[in-house]
Coordinates of C-alpha atoms in Angstrom, one line a residue:
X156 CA -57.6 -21.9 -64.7
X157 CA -56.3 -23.4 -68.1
X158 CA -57.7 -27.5 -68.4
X159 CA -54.6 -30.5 -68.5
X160 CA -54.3 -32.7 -71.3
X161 CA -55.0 -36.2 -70.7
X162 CA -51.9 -37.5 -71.8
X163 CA -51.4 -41.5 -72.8
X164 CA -49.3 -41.9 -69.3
X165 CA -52.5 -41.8 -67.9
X166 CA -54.3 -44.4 -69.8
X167 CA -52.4 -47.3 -69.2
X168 CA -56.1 -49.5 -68.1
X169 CA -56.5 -49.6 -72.1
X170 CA -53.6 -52.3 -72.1
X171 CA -55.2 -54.5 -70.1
X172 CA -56.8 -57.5 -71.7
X173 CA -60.1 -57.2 -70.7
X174 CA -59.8 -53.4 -72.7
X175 CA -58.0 -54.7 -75.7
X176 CA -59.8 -58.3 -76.8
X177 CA -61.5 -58.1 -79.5
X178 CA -64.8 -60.5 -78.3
X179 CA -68.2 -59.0 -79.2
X180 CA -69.8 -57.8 -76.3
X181 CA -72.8 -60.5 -77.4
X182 CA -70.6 -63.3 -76.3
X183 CA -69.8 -62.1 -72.9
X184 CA -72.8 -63.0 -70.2
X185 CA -71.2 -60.7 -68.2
X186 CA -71.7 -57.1 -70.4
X187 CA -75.3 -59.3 -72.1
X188 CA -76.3 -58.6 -68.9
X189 CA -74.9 -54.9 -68.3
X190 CA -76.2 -53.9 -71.7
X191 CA -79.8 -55.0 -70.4
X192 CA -79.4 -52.8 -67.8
X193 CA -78.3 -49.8 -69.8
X194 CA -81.5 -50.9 -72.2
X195 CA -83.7 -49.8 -69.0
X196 CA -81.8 -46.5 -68.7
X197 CA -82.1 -45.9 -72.4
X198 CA -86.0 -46.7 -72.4
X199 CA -85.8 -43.1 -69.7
X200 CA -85.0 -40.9 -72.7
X201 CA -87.0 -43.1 -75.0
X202 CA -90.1 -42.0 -72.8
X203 CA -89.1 -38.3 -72.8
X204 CA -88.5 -38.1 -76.5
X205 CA -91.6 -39.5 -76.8
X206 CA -93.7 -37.3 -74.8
X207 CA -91.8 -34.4 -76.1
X208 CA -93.5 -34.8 -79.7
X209 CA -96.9 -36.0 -78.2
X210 CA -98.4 -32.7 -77.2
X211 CA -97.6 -30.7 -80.5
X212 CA -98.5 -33.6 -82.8
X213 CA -102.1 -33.7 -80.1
X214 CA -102.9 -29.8 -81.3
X215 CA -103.5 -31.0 -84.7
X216 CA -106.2 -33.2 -83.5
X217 CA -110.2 -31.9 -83.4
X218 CA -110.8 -34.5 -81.2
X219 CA -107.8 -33.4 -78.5
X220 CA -109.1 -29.5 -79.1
X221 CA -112.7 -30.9 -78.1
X222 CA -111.9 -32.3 -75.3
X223 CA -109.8 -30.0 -74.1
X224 CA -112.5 -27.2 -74.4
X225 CA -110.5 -25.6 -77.5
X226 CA -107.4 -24.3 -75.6
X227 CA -106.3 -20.8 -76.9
X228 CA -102.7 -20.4 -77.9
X229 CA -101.7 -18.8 -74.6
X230 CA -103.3 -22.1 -72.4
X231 CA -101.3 -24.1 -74.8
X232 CA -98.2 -22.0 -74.1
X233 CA -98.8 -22.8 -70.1
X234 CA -99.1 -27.0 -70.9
X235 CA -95.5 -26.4 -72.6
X236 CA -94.2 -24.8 -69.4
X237 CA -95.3 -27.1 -66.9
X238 CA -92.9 -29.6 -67.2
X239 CA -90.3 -27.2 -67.5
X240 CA -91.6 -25.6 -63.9
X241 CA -91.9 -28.9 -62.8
X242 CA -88.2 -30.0 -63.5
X243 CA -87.3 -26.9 -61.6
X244 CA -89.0 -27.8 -58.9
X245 CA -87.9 -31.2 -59.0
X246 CA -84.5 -30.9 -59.6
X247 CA -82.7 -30.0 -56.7
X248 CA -85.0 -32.7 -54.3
X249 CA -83.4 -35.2 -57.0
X250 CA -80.0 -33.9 -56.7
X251 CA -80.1 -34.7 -52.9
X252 CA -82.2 -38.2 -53.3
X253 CA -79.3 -39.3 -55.8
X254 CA -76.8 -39.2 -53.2
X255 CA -79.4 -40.0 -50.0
X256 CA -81.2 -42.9 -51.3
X257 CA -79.3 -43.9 -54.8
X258 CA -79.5 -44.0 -58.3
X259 CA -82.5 -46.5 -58.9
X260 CA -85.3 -44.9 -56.4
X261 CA -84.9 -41.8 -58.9
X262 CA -85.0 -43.7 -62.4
X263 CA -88.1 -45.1 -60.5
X264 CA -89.4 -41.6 -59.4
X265 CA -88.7 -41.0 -63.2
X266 CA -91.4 -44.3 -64.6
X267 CA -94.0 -44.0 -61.8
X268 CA -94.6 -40.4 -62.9
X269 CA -94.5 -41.5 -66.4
X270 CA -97.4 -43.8 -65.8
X271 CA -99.4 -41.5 -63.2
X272 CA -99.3 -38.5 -65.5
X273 CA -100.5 -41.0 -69.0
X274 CA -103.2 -41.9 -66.8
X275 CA -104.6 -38.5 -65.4
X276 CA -103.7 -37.5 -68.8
X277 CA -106.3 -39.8 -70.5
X278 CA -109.0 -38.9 -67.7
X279 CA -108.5 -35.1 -68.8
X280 CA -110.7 -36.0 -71.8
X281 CA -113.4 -37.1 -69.9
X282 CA -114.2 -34.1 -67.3
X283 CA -116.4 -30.8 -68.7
X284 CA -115.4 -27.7 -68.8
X285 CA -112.2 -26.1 -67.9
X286 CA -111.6 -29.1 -65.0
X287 CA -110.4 -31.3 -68.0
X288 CA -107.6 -28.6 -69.2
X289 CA -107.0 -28.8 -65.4
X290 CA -106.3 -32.1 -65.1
X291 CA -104.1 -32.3 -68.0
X292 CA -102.0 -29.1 -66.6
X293 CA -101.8 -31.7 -63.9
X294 CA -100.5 -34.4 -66.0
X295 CA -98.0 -32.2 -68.1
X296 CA -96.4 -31.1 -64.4
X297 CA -96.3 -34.4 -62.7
X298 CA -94.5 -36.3 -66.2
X299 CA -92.5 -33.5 -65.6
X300 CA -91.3 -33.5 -62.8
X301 CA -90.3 -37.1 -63.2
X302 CA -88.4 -36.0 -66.1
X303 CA -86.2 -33.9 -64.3
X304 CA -85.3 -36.6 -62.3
X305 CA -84.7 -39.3 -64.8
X306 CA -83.1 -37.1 -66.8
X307 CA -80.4 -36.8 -64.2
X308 CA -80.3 -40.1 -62.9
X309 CA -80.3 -41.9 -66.5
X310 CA -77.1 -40.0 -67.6
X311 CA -75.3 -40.5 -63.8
X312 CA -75.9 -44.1 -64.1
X313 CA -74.3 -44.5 -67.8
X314 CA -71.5 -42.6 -66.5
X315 CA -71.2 -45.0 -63.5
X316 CA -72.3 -48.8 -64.4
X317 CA -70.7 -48.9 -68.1
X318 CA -67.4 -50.8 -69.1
X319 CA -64.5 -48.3 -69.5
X320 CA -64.1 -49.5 -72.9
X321 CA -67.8 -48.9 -73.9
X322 CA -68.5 -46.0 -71.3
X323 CA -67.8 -43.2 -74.1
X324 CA -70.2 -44.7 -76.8
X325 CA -72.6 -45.7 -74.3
X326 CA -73.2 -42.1 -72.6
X327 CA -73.2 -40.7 -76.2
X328 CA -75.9 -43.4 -77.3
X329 CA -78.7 -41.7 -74.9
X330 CA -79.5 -39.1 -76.5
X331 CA -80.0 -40.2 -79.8
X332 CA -82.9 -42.6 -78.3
X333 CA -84.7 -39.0 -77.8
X334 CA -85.0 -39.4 -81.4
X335 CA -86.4 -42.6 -81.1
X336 CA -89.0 -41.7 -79.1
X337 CA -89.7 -38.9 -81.5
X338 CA -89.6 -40.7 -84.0
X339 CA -92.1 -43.2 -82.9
X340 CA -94.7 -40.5 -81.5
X341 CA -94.4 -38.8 -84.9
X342 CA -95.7 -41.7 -86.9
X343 CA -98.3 -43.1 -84.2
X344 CA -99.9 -39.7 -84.0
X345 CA -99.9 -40.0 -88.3
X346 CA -101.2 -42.8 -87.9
X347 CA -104.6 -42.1 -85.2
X348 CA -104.9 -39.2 -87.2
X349 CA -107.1 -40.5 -89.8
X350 CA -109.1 -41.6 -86.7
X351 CA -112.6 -39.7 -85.7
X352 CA -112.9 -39.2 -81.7
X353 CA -111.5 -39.1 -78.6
X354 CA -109.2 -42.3 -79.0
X355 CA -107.3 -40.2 -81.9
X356 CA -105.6 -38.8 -79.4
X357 CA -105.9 -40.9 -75.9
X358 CA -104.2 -43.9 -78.0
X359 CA -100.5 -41.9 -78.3
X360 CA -101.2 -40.8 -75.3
X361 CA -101.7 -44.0 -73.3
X362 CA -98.9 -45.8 -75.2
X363 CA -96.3 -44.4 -73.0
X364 CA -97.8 -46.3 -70.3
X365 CA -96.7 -50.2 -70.5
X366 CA -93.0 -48.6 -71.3
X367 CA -93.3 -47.4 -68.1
X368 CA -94.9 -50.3 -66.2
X369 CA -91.3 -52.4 -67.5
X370 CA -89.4 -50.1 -66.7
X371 CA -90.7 -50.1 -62.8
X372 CA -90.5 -53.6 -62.9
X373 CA -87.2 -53.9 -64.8
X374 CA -85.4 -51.3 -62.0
X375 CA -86.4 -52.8 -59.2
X376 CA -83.8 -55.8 -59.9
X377 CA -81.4 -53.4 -61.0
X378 CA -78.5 -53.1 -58.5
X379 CA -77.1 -49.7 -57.5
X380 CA -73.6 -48.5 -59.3
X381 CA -70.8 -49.6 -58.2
X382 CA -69.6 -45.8 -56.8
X383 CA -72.4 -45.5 -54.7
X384 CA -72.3 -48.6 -53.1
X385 CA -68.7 -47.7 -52.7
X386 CA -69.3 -44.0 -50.9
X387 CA -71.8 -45.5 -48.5
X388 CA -68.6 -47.9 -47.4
X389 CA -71.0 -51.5 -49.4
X390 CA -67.2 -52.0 -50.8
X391 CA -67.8 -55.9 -51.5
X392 CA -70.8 -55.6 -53.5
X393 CA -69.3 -52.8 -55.8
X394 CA -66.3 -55.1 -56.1
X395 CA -68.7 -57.8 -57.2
X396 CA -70.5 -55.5 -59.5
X397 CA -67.4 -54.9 -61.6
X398 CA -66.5 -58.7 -61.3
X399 CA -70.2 -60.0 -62.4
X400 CA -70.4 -57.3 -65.1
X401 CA -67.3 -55.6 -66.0
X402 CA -64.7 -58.6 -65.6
X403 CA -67.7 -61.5 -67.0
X404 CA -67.2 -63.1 -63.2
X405 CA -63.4 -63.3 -62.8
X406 CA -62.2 -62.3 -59.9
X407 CA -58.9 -61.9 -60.9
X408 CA -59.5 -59.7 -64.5
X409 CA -56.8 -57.3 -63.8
X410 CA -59.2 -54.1 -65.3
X411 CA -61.3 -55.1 -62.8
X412 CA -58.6 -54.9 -60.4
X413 CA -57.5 -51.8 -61.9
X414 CA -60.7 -50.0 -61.7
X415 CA -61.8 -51.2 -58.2
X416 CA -58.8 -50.0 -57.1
X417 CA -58.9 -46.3 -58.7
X418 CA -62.7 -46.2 -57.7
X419 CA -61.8 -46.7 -54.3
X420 CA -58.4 -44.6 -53.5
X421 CA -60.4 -41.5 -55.9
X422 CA -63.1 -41.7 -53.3
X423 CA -61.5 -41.9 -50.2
X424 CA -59.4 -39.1 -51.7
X425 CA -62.7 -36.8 -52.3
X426 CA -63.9 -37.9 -48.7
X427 CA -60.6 -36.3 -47.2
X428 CA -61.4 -33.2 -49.2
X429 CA -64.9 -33.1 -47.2
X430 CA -66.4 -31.4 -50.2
X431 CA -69.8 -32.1 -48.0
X432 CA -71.4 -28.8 -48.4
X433 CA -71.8 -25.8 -51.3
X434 CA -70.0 -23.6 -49.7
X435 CA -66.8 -25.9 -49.6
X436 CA -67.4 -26.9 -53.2
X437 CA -67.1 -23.4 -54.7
X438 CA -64.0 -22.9 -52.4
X439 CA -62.2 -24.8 -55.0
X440 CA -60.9 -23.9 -58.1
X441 CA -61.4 -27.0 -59.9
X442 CA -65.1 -27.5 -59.3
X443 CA -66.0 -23.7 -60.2
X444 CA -64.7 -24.5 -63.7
X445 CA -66.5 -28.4 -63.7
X446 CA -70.0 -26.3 -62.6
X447 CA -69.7 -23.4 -65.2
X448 CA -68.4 -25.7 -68.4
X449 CA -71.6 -28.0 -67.0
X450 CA -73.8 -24.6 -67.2
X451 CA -72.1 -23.5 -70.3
X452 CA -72.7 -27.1 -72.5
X453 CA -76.5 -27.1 -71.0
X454 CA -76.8 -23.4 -72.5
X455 CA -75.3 -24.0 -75.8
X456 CA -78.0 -26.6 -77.8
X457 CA -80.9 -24.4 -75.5
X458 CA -79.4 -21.2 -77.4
X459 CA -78.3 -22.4 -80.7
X460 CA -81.4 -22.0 -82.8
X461 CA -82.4 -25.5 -83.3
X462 CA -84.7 -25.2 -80.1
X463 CA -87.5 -23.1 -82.8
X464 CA -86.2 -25.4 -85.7
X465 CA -89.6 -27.2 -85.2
X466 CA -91.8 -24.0 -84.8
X467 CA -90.6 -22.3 -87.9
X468 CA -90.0 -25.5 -90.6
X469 CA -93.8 -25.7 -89.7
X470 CA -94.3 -22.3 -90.5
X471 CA -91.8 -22.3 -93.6
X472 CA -94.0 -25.6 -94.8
X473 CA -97.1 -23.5 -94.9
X474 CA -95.6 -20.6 -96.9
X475 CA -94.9 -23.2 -99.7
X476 CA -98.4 -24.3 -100.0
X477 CA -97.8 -27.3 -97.7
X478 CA -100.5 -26.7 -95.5
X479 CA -102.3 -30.7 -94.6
X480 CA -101.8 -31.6 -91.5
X481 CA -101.2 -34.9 -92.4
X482 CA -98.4 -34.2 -95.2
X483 CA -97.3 -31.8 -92.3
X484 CA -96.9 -34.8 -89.6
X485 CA -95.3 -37.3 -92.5
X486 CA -92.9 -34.6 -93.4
X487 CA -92.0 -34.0 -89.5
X488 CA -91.6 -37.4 -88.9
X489 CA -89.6 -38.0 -91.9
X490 CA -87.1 -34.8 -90.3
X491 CA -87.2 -37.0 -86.7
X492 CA -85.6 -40.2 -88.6
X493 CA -83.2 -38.0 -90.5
X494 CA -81.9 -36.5 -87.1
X495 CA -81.5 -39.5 -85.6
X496 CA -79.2 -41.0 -88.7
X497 CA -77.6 -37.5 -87.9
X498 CA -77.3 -38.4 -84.4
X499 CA -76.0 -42.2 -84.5
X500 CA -72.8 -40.4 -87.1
X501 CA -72.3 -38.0 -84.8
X502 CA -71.8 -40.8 -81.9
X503 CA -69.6 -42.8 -84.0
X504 CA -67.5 -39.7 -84.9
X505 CA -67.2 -39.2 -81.4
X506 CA -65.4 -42.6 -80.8
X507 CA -63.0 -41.5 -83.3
X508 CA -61.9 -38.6 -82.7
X509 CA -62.7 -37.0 -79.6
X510 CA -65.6 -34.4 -77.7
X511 CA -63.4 -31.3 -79.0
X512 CA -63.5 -32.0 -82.4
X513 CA -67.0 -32.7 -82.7
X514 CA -68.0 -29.1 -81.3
X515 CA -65.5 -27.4 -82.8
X516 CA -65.7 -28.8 -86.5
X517 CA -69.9 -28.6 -86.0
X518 CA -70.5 -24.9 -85.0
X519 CA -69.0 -23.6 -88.5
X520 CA -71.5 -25.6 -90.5
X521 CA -73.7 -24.9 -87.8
X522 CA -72.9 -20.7 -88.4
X523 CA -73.5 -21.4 -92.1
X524 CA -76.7 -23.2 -92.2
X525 CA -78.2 -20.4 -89.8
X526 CA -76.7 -17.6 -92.4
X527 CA -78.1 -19.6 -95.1
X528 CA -81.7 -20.1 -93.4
X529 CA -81.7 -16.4 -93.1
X530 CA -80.3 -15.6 -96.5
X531 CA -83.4 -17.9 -98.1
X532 CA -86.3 -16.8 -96.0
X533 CA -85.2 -12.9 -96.6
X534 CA -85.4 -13.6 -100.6
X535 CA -88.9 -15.7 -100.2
X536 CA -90.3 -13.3 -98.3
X537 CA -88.8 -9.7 -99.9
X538 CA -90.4 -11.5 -103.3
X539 CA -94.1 -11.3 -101.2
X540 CA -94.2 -15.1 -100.8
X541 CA -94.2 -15.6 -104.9
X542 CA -90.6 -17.2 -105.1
X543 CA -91.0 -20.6 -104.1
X544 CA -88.2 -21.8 -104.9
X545 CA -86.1 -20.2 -102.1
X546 CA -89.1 -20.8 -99.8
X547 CA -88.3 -24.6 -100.7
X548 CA -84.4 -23.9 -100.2
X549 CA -85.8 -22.6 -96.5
X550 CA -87.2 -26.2 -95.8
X551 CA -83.6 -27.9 -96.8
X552 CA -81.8 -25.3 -94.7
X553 CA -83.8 -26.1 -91.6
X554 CA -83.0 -29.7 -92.5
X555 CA -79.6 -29.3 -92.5
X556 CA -79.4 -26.4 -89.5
X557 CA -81.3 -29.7 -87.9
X558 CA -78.8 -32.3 -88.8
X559 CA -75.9 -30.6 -87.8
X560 CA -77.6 -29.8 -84.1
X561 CA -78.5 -34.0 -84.1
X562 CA -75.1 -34.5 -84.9
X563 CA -73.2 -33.0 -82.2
X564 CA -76.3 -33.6 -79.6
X565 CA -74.8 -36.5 -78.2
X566 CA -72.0 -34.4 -76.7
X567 CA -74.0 -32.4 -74.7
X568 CA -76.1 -35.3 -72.5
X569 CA -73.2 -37.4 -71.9
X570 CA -70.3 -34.8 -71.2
X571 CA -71.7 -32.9 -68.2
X572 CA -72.0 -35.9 -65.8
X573 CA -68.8 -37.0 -66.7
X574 CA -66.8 -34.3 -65.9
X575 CA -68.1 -33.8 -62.8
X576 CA -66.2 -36.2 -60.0
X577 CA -68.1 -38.2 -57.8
X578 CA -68.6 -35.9 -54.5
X579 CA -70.0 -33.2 -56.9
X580 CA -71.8 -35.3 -59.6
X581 CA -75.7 -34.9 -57.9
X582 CA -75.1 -31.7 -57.3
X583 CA -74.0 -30.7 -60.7
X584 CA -76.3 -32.2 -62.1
X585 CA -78.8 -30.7 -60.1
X586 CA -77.3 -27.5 -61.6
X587 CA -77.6 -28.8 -65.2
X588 CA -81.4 -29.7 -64.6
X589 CA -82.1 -26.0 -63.2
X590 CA -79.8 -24.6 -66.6
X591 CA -81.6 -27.0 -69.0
X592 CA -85.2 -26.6 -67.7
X593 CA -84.8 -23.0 -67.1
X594 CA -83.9 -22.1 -71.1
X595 CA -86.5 -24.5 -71.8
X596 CA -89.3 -22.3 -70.0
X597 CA -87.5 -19.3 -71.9
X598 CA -88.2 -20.9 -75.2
X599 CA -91.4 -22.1 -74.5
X600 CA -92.4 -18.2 -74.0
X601 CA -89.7 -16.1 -75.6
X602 CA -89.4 -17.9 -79.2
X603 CA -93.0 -18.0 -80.4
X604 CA -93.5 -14.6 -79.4
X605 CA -90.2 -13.2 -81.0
X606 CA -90.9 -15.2 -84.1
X607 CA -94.0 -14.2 -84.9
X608 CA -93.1 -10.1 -84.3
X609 CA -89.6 -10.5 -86.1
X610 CA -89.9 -13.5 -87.9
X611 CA -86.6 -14.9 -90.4
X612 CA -85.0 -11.8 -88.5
X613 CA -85.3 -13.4 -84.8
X614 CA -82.2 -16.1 -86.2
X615 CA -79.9 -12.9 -86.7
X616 CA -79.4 -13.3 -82.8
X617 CA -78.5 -16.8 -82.9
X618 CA -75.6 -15.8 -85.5
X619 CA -74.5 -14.1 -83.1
X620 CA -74.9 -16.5 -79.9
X621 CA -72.9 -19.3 -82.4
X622 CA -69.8 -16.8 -82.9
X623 CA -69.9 -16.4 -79.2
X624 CA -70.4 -20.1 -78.3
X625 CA -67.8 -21.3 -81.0
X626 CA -65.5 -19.4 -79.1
X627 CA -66.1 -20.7 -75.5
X628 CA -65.9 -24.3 -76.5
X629 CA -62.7 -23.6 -77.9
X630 CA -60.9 -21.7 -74.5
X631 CA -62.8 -23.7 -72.4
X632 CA -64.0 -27.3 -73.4
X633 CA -62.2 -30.3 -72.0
X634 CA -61.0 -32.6 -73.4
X635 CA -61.8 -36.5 -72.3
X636 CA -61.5 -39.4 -74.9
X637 CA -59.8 -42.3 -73.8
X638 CA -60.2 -41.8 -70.2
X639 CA -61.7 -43.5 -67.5
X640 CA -64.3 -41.9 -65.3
X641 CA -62.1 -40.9 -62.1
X642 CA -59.0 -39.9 -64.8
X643 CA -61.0 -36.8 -66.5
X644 CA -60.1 -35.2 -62.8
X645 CA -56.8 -35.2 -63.8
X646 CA -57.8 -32.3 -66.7
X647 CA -59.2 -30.2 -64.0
X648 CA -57.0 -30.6 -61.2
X649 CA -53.7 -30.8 -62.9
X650 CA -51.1 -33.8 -62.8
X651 CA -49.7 -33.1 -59.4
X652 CA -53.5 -34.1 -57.9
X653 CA -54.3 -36.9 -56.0
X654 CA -56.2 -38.8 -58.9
X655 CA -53.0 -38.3 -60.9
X656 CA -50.8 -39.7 -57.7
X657 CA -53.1 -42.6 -57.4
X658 CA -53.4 -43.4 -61.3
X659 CA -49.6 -43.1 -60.9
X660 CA -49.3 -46.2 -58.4
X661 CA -51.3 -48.1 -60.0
X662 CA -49.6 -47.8 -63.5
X663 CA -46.8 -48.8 -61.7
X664 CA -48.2 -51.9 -60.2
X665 CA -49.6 -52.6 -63.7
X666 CA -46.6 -52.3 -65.3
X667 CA -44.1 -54.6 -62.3
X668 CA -47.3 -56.9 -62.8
X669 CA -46.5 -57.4 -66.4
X670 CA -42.2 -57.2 -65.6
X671 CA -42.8 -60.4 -63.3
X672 CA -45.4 -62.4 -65.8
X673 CA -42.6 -61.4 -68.3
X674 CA -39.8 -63.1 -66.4
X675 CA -42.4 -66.0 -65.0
X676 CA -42.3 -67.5 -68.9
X677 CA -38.8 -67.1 -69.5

């Protein structure tokens, strides 16, 4: 099936006054308050961003190696996979608790792994022998399986409690905080690496505890999104939701209004569908196409060669003569901050002009940095590692082959639970969690490995997989600026379906609102 453009007829909610004043969301109690909320859900991918540079920066450590009993390369390649085996494990029991039990006993499942895991993590150090690579196998699976989890949940609940005029910058904001994390792991682990013993490495490590202790304190007077209070028939409190934060505590804001009403009539539609089980999800059209673009834009940044960016700029550093561990670290961090400026453009771009043309205008300089990467590492090494200048050009074409990726990140973490309605949201997501982590245990195995027997040649295949995924983005990606969360249904199901009938009404109630107010003040 071809996708429907979201045409403006559609998009009448952005001329209501609470979507066109110009008042900064910092003097409205109302979104102060939201935007707190969305802090906590932010501090999710914070914590995972974090982590995620914690155990490479903990191999350069003597200390860590000590007390780990000096972990050969292959045990090293098993602490990488087990958070990826956990999240695929995980995933689906999330995907059903999201719709069984909410959206905030998940984001919770998320931080009281966090803080279990730091803490058997810490212990690992302490126990002889092989038990303490044991215990931080341990550690690595249960952080991950609360990833998998929070992962989900964290980009659901974006999705579901932000304003409609913020809800685009606000999903595309979370990723870029993996950066932050990053960011901040990088230069901690710089920093405790001038330290001698074991704290040189529990320190980073602990750090992502008290994060974790707010954040299960800070959830637990978080109330549930307004949808799901919705689909388990708690209509008054979602309407209050949207009043306290969405309409700043006026009951009459006619967005408010708007959007409790199109919340409502879009569920009670799904419910009529009965879209209760797999096998009556697949039945329809619509939803095969929502699952594979949700499968294809989880495969894409998995499979576009800036997974091994990190693996091989460390590699391309030594060639030069870089070779401190420390100038290694500084360097790395320095490439974190730079994809994080990388990301924030790319979210503002995105405001502008749309999910389409970020893809679309990225994967050619995308295609080029990955031909140039290959072009300089081919001269550096045919000259038998003597011309350093292209070895240096290497390092600058993994930066930019890395800024380009940043830059379009946020796409691919705020698009898939958005395009997925609200009967199939878990689910898919599930199905994005089992795509994401699965690629992620591919690359934890299959790119060392192919790197070190090919070497600059391994990126010819990723030429390739661009071309190819240039080319699905362009038949196949959706578009979705401008529109609220229950319109991008209309691009899937056409403007004859029941979200397009119900948008329909309520346009024209907007509109003979505005007729009457019009004739009131003549």
């Amino acid at each position: 099936m071809s996708p429907t453009a979201l045409g403006d007829g559609h998009l009448v909610w952005q001329t209501l006054e609470n979507a066109v004043d110009h008042i900064p969301w910092y003097r409205n109690k109302g979104l102060m308050k939201l935007n707190g909320m969305i802090a906590v859900v932010y501090a999710c991918e914070m914590l995972i961003g974090y982590d995620g540079t914690i155990l490479s920066n903990l191999q350069a450590l003597p200390a860590w190696k000590a007390d780990l009993n000096y972990p050969s390369s292959s045990r090293i390649g098993l602490l990488n996979a087990c958070s990826y085996i956990a999240g695929i494990i995980s995933g689906p029991v999330a995907s059903w608790a999201l719709d069984k039990y909410g959206r905030r006993p998940c984001l919770q499942w998320f931080s009281l792994t966090m803080l279990l895991g730091t803490i058997l993590g810490c212990v690992a150090g302490t126990v002889q022998g092989n038990g303490g690579f044991g215990l931080f196998c341990a550690s690595k699976f249960i952080i991950g399986s609360g990833m998998a989890a929070g992962l989900m949940t964290a980009q659901i609940m974006l999705q579901e409690i932000a304003h409609p005029r913020y809800r685009t910058t606000t999903a595309a904001l979370f990723d870029q905080n993996w950066a932050l994390g990053h960011i901040l792991g990088a230069f901690i682990c710089l920093g405790t690496s001038f330290m001698s013993g074991s704290w040189s490495w529990r320190l980073p490590y602990i750090f992502q505890a008290p994060p974790a202790v707010i954040m299960v304190v800070a959830v637990y007077f978080m109330p549930e999104t307004p949808r799901w209070l919705m689909s388990k028939g708690r209509v008054e409190e979602a309407r209050q939701f949207l009043v306290k934060y969405h309409g700043n505590g006026n009951e009459d804001d006619e967005l408010v209004k708007f959007t409790f009403q199109e919340i409502k009539d879009t569920l009670a539609a799904e419910e009529a569908t009965e879209q209760d089980s797999w096998k009556k999800i697949l039945a329809v059209p619509s939803n095969r196409y929502r699952l594979a673009l949700v499968g294809l834009m989880t495969w894409i940044p998995q499979m576009d060669g800036a997974a091994i960016i990190s693996f091989y700029y460390t590699s391309v550093l030594t060639l030069v003569g870089i070779t401190g561990a420390t100038v290694q670290t500084g360097i790395g961090a320095g490439l974190s901050m730079f994809g994080w400026c990388c990301q924030v453009t790319g979210v503002w771009a995105m405001s502008k002009t749309g999910r389409r043309n970020i893809v679309l205008g990225t994967w050619p300089v995308l295609l080029l940095c990955n031909i140039g990467l290959i072009v300089c590492t081919a001269v550096y090494a045919n000259s038998g590692s003597t011309n350093t200048k292209a070895g240096i050009a290497s390092v600058v074409m993994v930066w930019l082959y890395s800024g380009a990726d940043s830059f379009a990140g946020p796409l691919f973490y705020s698009y898939p639970a958005e395009i997925l309605n609200f009967s199939l949201r878990s689910k898919g997501m599930g199905v994005w969690t089992l795509v994401n982590q699965g690629w992620g245990l591919y690359g934890a195995y299959a790119n060392p490995v192919a790197l070190s027997a090919l070497g600059y040649k391994y990126y010819c295949v990723y030429t390739a997989l661009i071309i190819i995924q240039f080319f699905l983005m362009y038949f196949f990606v959706v578009e979705t600026y401008g529109a609220t969360l229950e319109e991008i249904a209309i691009a899937f199901e056409g403007k004859d379906s029941a979200v397009a009938r119900i948008d329909a009404r309520l346009e024209a109630a907007v509109v003979a609102g505005s007729d009457a107010d019009s004739k009131e003040k003549i």
